[in-house]
mmCIF file of C-alpha atoms and ligand atoms in Angstrom:
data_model
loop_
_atom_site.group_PDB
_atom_site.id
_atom_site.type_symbol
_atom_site.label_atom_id
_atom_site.label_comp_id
_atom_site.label_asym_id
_atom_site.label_seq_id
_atom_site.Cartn_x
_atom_site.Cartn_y
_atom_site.Cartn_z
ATOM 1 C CA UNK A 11 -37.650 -96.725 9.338
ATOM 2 C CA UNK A 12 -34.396 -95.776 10.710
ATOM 3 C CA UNK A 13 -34.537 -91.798 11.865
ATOM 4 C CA UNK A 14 -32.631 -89.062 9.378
ATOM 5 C CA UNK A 15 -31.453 -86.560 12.232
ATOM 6 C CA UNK A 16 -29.756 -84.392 9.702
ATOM 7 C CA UNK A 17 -32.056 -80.984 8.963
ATOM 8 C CA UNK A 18 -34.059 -81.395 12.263
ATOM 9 C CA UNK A 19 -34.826 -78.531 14.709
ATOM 10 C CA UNK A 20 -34.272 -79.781 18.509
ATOM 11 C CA UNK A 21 -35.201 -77.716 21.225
ATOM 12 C CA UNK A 22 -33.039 -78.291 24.386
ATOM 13 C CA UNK A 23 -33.898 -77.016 27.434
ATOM 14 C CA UNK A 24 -31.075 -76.861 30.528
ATOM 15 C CA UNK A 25 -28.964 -76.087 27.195
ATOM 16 C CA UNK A 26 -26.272 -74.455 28.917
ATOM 17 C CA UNK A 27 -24.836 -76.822 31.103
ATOM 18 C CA UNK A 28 -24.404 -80.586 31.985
ATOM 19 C CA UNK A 29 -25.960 -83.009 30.244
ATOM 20 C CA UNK A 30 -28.165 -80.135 28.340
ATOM 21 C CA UNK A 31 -25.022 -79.231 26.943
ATOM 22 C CA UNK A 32 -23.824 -82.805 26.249
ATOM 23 C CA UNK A 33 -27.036 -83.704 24.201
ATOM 24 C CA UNK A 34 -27.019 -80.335 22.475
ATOM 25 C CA UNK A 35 -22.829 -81.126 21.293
ATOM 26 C CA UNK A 36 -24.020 -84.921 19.982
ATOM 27 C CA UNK A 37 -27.250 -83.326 17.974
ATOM 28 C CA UNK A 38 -24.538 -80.425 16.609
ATOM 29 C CA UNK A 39 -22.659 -83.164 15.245
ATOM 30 C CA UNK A 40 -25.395 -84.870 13.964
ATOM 31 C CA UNK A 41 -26.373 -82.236 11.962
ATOM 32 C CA UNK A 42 -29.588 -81.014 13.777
ATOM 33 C CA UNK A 43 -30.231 -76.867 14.657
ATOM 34 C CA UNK A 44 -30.110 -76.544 18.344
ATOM 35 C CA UNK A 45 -32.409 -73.776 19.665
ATOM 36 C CA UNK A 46 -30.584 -73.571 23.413
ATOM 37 C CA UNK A 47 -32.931 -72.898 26.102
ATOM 38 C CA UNK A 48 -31.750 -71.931 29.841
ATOM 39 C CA UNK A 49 -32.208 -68.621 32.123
ATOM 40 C CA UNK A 50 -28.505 -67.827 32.468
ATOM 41 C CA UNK A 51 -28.259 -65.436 28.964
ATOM 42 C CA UNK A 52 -24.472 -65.077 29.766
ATOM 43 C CA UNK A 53 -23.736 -68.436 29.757
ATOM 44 C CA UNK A 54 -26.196 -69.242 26.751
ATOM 45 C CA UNK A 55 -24.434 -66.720 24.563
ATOM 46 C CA UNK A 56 -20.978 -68.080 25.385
ATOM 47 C CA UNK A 57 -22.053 -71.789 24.678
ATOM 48 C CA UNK A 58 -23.779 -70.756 21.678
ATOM 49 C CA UNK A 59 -20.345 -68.643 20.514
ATOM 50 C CA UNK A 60 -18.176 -71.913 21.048
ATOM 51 C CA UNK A 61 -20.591 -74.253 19.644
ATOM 52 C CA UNK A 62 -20.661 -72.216 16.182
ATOM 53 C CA UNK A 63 -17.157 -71.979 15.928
ATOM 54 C CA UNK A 64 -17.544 -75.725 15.099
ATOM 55 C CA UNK A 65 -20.854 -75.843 13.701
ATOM 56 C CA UNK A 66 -21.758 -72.206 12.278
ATOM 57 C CA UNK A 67 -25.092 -71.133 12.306
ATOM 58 C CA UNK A 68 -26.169 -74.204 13.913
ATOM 59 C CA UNK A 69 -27.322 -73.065 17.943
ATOM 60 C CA UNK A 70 -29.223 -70.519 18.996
ATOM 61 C CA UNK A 71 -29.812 -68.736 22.511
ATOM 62 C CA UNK A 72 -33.410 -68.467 23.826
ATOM 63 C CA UNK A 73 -33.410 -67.313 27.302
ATOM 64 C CA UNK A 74 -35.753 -68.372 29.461
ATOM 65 C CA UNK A 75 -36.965 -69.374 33.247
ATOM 66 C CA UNK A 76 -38.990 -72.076 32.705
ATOM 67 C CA UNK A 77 -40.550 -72.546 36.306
ATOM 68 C CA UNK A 78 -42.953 -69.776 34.274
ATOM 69 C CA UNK A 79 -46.030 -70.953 32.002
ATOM 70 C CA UNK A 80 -45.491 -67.748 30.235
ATOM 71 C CA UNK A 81 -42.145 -68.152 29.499
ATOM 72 C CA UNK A 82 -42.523 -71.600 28.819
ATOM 73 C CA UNK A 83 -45.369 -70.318 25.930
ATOM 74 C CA UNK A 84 -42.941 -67.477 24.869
ATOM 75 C CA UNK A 85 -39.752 -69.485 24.439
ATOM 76 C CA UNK A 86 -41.192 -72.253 22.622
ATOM 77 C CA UNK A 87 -43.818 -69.978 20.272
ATOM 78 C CA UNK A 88 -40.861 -68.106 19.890
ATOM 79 C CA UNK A 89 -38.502 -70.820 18.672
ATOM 80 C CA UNK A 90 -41.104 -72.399 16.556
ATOM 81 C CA UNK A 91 -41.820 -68.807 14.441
ATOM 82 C CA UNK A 92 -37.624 -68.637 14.528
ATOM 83 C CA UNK A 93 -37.199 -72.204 12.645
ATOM 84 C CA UNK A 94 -41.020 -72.975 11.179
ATOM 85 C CA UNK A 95 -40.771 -76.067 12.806
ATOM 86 C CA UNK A 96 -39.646 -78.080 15.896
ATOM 87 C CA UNK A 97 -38.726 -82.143 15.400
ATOM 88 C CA UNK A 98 -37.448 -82.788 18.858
ATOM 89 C CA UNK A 99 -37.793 -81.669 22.108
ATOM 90 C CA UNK A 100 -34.962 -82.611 25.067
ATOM 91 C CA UNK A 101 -36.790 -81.359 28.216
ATOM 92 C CA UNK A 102 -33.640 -81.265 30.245
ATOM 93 C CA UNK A 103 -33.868 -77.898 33.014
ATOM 94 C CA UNK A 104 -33.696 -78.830 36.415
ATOM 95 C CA UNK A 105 -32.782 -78.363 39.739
ATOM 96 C CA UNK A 106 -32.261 -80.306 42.901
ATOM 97 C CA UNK A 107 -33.008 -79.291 46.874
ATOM 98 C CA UNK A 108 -29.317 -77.725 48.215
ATOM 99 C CA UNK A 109 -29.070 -80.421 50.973
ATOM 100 C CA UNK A 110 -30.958 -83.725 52.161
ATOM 101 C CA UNK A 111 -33.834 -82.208 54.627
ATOM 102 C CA UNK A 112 -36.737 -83.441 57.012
ATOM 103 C CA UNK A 113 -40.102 -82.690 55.469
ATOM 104 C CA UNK A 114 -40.457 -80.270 58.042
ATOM 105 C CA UNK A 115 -37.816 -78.187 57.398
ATOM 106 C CA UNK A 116 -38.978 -77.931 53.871
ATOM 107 C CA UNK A 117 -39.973 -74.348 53.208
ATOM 108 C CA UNK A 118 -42.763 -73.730 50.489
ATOM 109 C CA UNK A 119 -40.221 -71.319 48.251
ATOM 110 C CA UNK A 120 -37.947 -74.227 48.263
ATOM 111 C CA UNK A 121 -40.380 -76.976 47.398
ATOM 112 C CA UNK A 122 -42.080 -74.185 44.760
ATOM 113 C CA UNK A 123 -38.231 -73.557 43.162
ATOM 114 C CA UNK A 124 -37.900 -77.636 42.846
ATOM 115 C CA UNK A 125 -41.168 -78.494 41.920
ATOM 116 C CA UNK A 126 -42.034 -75.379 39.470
ATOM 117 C CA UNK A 127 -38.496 -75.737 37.606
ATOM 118 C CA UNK A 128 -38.472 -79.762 37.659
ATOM 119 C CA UNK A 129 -42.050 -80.310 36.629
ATOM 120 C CA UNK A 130 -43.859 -76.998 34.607
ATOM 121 C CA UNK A 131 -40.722 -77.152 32.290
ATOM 122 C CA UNK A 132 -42.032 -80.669 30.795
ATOM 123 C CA UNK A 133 -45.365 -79.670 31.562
ATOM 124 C CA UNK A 134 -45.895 -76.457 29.500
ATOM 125 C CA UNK A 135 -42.855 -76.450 27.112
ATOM 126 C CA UNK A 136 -44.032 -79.911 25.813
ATOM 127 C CA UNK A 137 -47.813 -78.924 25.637
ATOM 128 C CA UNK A 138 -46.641 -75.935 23.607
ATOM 129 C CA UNK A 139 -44.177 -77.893 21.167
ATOM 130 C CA UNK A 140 -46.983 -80.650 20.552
ATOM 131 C CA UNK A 141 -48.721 -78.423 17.569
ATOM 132 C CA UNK A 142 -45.536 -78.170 15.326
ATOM 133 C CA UNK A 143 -45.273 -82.031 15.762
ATOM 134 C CA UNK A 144 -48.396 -82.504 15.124
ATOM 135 C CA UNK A 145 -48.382 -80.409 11.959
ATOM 136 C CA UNK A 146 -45.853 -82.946 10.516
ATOM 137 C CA UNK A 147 -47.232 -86.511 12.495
ATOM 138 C CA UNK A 148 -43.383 -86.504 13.760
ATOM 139 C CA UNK A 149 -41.379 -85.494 16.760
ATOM 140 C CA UNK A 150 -39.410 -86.875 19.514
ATOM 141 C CA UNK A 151 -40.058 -86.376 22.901
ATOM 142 C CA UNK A 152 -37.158 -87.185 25.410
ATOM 143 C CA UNK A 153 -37.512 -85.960 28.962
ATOM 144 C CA UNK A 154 -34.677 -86.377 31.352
ATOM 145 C CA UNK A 155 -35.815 -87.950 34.656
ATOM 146 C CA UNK A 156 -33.927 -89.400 37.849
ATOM 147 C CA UNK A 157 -33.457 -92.568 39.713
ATOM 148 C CA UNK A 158 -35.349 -90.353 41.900
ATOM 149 C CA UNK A 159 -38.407 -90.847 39.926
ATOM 150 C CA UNK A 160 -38.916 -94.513 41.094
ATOM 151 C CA UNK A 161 -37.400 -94.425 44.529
ATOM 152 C CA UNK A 162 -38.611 -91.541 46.750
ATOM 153 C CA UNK A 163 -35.576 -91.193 49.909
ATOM 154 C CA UNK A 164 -36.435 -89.169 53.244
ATOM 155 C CA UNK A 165 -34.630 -86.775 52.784
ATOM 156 C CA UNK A 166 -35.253 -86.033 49.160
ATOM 157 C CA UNK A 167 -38.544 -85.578 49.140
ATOM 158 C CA UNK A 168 -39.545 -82.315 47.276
ATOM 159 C CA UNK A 169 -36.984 -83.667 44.239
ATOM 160 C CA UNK A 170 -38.566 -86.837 43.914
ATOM 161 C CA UNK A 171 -42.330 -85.566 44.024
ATOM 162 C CA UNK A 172 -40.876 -83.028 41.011
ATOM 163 C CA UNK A 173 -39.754 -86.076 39.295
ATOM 164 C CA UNK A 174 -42.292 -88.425 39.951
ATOM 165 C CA UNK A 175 -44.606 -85.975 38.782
ATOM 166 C CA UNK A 176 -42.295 -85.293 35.279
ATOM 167 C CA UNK A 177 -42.267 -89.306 35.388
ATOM 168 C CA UNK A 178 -46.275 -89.289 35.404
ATOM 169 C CA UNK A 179 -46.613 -86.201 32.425
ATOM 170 C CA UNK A 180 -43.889 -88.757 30.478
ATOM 171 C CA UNK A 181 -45.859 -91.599 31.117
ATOM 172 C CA UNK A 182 -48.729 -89.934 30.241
ATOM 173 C CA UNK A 183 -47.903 -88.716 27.088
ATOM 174 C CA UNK A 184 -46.609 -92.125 25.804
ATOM 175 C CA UNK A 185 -50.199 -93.347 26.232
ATOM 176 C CA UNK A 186 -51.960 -90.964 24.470
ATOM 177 C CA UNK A 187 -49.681 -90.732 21.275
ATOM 178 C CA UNK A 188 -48.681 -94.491 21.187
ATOM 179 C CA UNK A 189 -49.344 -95.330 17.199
ATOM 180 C CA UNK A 190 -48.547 -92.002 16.201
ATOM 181 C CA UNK A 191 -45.443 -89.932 14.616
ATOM 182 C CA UNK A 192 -44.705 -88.413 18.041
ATOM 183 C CA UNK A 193 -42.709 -90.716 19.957
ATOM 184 C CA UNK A 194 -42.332 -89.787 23.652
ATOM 185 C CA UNK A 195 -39.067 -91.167 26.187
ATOM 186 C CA UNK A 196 -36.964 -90.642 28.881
ATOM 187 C CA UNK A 197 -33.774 -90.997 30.923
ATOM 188 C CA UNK A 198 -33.339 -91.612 34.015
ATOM 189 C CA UNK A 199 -29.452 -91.343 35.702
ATOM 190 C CA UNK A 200 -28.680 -91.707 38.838
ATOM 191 C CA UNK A 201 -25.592 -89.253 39.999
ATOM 192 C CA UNK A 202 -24.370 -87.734 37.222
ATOM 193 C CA UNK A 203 -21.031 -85.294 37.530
ATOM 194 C CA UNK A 204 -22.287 -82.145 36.605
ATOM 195 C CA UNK A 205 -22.782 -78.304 37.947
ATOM 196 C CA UNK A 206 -25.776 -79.544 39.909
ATOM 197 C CA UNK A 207 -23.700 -81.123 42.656
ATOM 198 C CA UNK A 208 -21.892 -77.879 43.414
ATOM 199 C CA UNK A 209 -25.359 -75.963 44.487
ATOM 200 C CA UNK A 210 -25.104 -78.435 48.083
ATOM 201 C CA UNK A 211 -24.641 -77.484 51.032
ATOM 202 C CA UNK A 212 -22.756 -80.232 52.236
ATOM 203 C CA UNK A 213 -20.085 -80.694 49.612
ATOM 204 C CA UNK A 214 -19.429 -83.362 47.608
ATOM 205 C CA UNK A 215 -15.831 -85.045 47.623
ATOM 206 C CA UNK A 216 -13.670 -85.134 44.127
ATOM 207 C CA UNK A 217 -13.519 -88.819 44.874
ATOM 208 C CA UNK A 218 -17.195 -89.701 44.533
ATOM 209 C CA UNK A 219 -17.609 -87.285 41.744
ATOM 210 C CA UNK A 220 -15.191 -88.994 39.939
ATOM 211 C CA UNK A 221 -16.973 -91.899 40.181
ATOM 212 C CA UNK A 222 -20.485 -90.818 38.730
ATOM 213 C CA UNK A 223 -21.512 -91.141 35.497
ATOM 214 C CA UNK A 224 -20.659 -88.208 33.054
ATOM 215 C CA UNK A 225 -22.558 -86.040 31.043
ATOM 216 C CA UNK A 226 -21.624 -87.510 28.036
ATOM 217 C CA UNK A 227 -22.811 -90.694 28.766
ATOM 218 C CA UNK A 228 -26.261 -89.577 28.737
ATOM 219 C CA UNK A 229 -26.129 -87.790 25.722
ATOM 220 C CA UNK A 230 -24.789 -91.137 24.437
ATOM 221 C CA UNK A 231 -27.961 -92.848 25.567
ATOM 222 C CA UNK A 232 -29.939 -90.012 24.033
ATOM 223 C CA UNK A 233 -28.720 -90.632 20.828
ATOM 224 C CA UNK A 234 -29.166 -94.074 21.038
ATOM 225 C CA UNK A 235 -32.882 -93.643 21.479
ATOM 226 C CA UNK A 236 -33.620 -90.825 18.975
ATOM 227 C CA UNK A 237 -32.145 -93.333 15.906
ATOM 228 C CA UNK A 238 -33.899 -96.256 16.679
ATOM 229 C CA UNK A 239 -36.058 -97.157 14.007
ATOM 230 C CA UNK A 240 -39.408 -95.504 14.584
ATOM 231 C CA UNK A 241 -41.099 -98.661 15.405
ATOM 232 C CA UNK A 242 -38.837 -99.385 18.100
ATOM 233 C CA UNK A 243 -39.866 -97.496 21.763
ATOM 234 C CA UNK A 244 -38.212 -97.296 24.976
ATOM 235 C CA UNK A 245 -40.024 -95.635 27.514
ATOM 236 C CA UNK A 246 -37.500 -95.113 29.853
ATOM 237 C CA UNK A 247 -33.510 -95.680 30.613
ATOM 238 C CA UNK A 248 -32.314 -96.374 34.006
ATOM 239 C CA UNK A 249 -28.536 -95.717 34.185
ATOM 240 C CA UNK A 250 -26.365 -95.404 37.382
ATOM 241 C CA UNK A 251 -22.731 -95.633 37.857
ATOM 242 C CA UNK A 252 -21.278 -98.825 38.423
ATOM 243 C CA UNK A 253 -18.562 -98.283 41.028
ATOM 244 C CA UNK A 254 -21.224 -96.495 43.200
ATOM 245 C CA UNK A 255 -22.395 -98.896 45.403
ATOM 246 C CA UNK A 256 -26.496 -98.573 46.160
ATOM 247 C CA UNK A 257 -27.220 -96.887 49.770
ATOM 248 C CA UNK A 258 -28.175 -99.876 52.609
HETATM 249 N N1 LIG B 17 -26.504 -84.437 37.686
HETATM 250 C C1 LIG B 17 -27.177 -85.471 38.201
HETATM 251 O O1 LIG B 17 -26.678 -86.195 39.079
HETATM 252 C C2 LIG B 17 -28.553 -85.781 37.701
HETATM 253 C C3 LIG B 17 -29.086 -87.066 37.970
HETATM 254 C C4 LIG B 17 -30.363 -87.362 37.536
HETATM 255 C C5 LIG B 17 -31.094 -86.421 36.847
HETATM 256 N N2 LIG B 17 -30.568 -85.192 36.600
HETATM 257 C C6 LIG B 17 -31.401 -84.238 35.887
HETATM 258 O O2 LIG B 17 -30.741 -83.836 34.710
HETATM 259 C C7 LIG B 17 -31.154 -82.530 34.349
HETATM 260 C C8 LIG B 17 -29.939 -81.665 34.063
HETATM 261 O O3 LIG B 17 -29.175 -81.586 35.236
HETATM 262 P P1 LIG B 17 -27.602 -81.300 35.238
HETATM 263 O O4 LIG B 17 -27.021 -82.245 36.202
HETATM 264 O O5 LIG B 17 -27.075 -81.221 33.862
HETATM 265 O O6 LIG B 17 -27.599 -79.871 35.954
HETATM 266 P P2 LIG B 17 -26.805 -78.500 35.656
HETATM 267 O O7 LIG B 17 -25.441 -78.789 35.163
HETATM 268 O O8 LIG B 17 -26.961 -77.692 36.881
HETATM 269 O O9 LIG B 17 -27.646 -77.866 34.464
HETATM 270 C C9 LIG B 17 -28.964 -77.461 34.672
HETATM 271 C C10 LIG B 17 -29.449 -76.688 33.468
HETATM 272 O O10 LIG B 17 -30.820 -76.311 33.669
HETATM 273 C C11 LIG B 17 -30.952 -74.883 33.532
HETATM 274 N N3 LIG B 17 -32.016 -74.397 34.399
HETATM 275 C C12 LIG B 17 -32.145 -74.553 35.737
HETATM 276 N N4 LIG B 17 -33.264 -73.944 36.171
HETATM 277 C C13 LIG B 17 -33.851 -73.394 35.082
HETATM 278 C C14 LIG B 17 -35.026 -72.632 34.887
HETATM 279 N N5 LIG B 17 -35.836 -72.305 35.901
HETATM 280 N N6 LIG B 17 -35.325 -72.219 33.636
HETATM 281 C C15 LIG B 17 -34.517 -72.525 32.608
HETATM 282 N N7 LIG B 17 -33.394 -73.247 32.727
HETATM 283 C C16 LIG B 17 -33.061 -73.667 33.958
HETATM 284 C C17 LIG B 17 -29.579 -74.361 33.932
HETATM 285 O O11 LIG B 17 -29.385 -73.052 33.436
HETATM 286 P P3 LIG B 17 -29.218 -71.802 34.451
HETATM 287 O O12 LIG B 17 -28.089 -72.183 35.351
HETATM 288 O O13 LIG B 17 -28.946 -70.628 33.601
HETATM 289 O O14 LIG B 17 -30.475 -71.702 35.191
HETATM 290 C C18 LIG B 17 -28.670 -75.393 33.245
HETATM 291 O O15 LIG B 17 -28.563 -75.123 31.883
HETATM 292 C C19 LIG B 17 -32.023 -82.018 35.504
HETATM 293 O O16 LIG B 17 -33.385 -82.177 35.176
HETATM 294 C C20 LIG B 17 -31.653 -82.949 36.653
HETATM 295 O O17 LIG B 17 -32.699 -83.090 37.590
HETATM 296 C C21 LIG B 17 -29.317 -84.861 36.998
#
């Protein structure tokens, strides 16, 4: 049976920005209530005031840092007693290491900031979401990955362990609620031209952004998952950009 998104209550986290804020627009036009999820309450208020000049009364701001259990907990228990219920859940937040390092230069606050953000986001805000689906045997699950989750690099190392890890709780979770109304998925891009690339400390050209895949083409995959008919599952999406050649 073909997915009715219209009415739904989608939780996105990494709302604010990027392809957060590309999945959040293509839900808004689907008709779905977008409770916004991201640290920055500036920003959230400001996408949240643009988005309901087109779609009034249809996204909310929830501030949160969810490298935090307890915030995780609050946000989402907080959202659920907002709307009553919660349909879908985009776990989206993350960051990536400023520059390509040696493992020994790796410092533990960076490795904490990468792994705590990348990985306890999925971890807690989808173990606290879970009840409400279960309540109604339906939800969708879609957690937004990397290429780094299959293909660990030197210098990359604290990004990929965060997204292996997120790739393992995805993985996971598609075992234990295969059969059921809760379907679980993910994406996984490789370089994607977004706010995250301007965090490095080595900077990246206007060229090679150009030539990355753009937000909206993951929120175009997104979409593409969440209507398939719920018999239909995907586990994961690999997409990278054409015209960048793979690393020999
Ligand atoms: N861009 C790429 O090339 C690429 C490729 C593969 C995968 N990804 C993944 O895609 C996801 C989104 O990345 P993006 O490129 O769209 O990055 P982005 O433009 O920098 O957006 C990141 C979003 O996450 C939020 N966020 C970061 N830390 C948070 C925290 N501790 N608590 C709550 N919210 C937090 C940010 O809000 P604040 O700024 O307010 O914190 C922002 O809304 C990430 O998981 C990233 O790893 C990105």
């Amino acid at each position: 049976m073909k997915i009715d998104l219209k009415g739904k209550v989608a939780v996105v986290t990494g709302a604010s920005k990027g392809i957060g804020l590309a999945i959040s627009q293509a839900l808004l036009e689907h008709g779905v209530t977008v409770a916004a999820v991201s640290r920055t309450s500036e920003d959230l208020q400001k996408i949240t005031h643009q988005q309901n000049e087109q779609f009034p009364g249809k996204m909310f701001a929830f501030p949160a840092s969810l490298e935090r259990e307890e915030e995780c907990i609050r946000v989402i228990s907080e959202i659920g007693n907002c709307f009553g219920q919660i349909d879908i859940l985009i776990n989206c937040a993350g960051v990536s290491q400023h520059s390509f390092m040696d493992l020994e230069q790796l410092h533990r606050e960076e490795f904490e900031r990468i792994l705590h953000t990348n990985l306890n986001s999925v971890l807690y805000c989808t173990r606290q979401t879970i009840p409400y689906m279960k309540q109604q045997n339906q939800g969708f699950i879609l957690n937004i990955l990397s290429t780094a989750a299959f293909q660990s690099s030197g210098g990359g190392i604290a990004y990929s362990a965060s997204k292996y890890a997120a790739r393992a709780v995805t993985e996971g979770l598609i075992e234990q609620y295969k059969g059921t109304g809760i379907r679980v998925t993910s994406i996984s891009p490789g370089p994607v031209n977004t706010n995250i690339w301007s965090h490095k400390t080595q900077p990246v050209s206007e060229e090679r952004k150009k030539k990355m895949l753009r937000p909206e083409d993951i929120a175009q995959i997104a979409m593409f998952l969440l209507q398939l008919d719920d018999n239909v599952h995907i586990g994961n999406i690999t997409v990278e950009p054409w015209f960048i050649p793979p690393k020999k």
